[in-house]
mmCIF file of C-alpha atoms in Angstrom:
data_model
loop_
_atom_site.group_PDB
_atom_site.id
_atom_site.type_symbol
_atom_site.label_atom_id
_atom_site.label_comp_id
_atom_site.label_asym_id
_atom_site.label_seq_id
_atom_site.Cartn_x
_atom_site.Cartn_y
_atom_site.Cartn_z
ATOM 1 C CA UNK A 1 3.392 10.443 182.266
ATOM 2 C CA UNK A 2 5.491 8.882 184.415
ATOM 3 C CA UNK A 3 9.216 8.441 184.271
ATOM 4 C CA UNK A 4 11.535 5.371 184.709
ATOM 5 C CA UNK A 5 13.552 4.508 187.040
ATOM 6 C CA UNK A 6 14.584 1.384 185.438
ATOM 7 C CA UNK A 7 15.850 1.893 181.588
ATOM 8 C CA UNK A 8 13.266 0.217 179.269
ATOM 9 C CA UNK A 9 15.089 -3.355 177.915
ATOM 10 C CA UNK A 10 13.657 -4.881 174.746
ATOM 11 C CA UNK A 11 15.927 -6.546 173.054
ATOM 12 C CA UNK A 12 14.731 -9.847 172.752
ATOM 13 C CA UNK A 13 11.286 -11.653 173.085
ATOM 14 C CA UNK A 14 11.513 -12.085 176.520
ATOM 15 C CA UNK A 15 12.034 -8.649 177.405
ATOM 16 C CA UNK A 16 8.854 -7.566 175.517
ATOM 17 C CA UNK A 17 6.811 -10.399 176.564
ATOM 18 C CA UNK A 18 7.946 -9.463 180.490
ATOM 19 C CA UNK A 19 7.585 -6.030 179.720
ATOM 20 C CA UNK A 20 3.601 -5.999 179.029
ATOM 21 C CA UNK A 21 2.511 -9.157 180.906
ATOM 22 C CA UNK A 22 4.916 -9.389 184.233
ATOM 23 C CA UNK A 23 2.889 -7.465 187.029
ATOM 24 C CA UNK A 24 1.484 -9.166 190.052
ATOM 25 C CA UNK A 25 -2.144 -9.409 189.064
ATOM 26 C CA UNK A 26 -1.519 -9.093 184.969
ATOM 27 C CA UNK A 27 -1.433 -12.518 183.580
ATOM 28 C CA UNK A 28 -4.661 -13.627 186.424
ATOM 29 C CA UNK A 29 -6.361 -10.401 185.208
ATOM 30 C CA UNK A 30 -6.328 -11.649 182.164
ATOM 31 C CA UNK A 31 -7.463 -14.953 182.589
ATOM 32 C CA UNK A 32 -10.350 -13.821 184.707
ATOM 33 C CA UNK A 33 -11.105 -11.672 181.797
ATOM 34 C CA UNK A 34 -11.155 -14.145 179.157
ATOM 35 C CA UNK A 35 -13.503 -16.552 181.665
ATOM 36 C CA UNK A 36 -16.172 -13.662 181.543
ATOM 37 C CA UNK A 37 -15.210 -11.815 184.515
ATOM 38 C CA UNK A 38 -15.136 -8.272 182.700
ATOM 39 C CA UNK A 39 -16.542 -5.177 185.873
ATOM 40 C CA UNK A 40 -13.810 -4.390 188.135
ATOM 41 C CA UNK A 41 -15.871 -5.364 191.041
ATOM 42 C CA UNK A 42 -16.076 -8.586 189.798
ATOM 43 C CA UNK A 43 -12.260 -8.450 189.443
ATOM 44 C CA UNK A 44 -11.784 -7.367 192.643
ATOM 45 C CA UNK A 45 -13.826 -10.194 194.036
ATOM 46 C CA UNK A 46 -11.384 -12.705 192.334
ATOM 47 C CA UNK A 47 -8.376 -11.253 193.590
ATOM 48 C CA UNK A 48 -9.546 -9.807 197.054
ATOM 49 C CA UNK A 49 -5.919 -9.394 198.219
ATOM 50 C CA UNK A 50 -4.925 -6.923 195.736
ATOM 51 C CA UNK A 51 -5.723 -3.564 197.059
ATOM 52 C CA UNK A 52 -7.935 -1.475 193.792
ATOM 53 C CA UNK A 53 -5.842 0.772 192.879
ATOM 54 C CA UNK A 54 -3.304 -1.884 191.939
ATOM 55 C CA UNK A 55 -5.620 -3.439 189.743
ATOM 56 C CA UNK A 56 -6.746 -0.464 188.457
ATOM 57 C CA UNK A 57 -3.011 0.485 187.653
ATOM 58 C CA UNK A 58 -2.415 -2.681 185.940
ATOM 59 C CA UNK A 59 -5.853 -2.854 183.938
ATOM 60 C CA UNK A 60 -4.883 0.697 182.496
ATOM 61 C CA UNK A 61 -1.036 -1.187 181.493
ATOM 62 C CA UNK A 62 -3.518 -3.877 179.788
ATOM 63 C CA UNK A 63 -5.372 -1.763 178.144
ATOM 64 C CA UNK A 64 -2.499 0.452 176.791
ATOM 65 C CA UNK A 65 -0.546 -2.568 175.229
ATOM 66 C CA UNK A 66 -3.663 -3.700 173.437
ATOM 67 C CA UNK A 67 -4.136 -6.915 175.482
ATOM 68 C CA UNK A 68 -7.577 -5.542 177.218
ATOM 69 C CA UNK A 69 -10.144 -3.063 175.696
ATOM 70 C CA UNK A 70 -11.981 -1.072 178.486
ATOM 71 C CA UNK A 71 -15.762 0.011 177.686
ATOM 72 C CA UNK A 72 -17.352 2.806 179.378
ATOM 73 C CA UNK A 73 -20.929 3.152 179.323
ATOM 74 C CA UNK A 74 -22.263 7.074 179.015
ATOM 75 C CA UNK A 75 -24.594 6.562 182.156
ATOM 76 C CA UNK A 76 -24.652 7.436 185.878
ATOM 77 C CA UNK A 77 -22.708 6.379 187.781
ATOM 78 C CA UNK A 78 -20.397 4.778 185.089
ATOM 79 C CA UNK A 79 -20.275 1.145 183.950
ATOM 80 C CA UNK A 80 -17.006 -0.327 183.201
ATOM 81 C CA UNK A 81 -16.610 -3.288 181.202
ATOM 82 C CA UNK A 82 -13.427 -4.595 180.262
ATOM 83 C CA UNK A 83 -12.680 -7.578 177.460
ATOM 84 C CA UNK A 84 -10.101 -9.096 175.650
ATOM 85 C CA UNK A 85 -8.312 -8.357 172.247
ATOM 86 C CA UNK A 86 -7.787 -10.308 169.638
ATOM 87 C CA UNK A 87 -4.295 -9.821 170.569
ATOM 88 C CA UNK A 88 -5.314 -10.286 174.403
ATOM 89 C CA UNK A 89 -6.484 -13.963 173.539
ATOM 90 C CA UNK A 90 -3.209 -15.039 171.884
ATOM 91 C CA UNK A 91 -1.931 -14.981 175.225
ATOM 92 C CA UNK A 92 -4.295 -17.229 177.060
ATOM 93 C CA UNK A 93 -2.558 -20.601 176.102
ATOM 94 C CA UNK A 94 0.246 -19.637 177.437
ATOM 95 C CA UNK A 95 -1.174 -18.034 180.190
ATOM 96 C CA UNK A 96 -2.895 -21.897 180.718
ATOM 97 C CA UNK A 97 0.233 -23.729 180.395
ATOM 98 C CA UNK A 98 2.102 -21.513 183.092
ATOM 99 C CA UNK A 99 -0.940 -22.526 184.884
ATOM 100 C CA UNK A 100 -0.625 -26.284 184.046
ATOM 101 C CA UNK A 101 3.252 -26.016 184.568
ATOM 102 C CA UNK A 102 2.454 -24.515 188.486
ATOM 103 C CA UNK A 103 -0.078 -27.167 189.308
ATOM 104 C CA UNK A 104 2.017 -30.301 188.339
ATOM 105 C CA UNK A 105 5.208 -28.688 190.255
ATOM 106 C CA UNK A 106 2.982 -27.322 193.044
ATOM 107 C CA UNK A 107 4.517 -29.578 196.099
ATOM 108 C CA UNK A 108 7.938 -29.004 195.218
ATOM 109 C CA UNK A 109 7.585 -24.867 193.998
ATOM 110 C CA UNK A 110 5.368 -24.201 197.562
ATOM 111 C CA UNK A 111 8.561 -25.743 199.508
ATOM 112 C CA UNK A 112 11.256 -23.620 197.496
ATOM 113 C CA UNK A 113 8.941 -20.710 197.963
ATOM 114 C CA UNK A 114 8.563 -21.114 202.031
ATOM 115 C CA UNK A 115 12.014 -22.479 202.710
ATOM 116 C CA UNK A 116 13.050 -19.131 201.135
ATOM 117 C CA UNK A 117 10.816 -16.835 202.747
#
């Protein structure tokens, strides 16, 4: 198991919500997910620029706050499917609106985002 460096913050909604869904790749992994995307190949494909053990990391995080539920088929080699919970899918509206929120603020968020990097 590995240890902190960070103290763990939930006090409010926020920090809980940040606390399972903030990760580079979480909230697209779980939209690609919920659009049917479910092998990690195919997730890979969809976010080429993430290196695979990244993804890996943060599909195991998914999994063990109950967002994602990871299949593994007894054959060889092993098949890997992974789907959404119930739980998961409350997420994806909000997932959608960030989404929404980006797209109608793209111009002006791409310009804060290069003039500051």
């Amino acid at each position: 198991m590995k240890k902190r460096k960070i103290p763990l913050n939930i006090n409010c909604g926020l920090d809980l919500t940040g606390e399972v869904l903030f990760g580079k790749w979480k909230m697209r992994l779980l939209y690609f997910i919920n659009e049917g995307y479910q092998r990690p190949s195919e997730l890979q494909r969809k976010i080429p620029e993430a290196s695979k053990r990244v993804l890996t990391a943060q599909l195991k995080e998914l999994v063990e706050h109950e967002l994602v539920d990871k299949l593994i088929y007894p054959q060889v080699p092993p098949k890997v499917e992974y789907s959404l919970t119930d739980f998961g899918k409350t997420l994806i509206p909000i997932i959608k609106a960030f989404g929404e929120w980006g797209d109608e603020h793209e111009d002006r968020l791409r310009a804060v985002i290069l003039k500051t990097s």
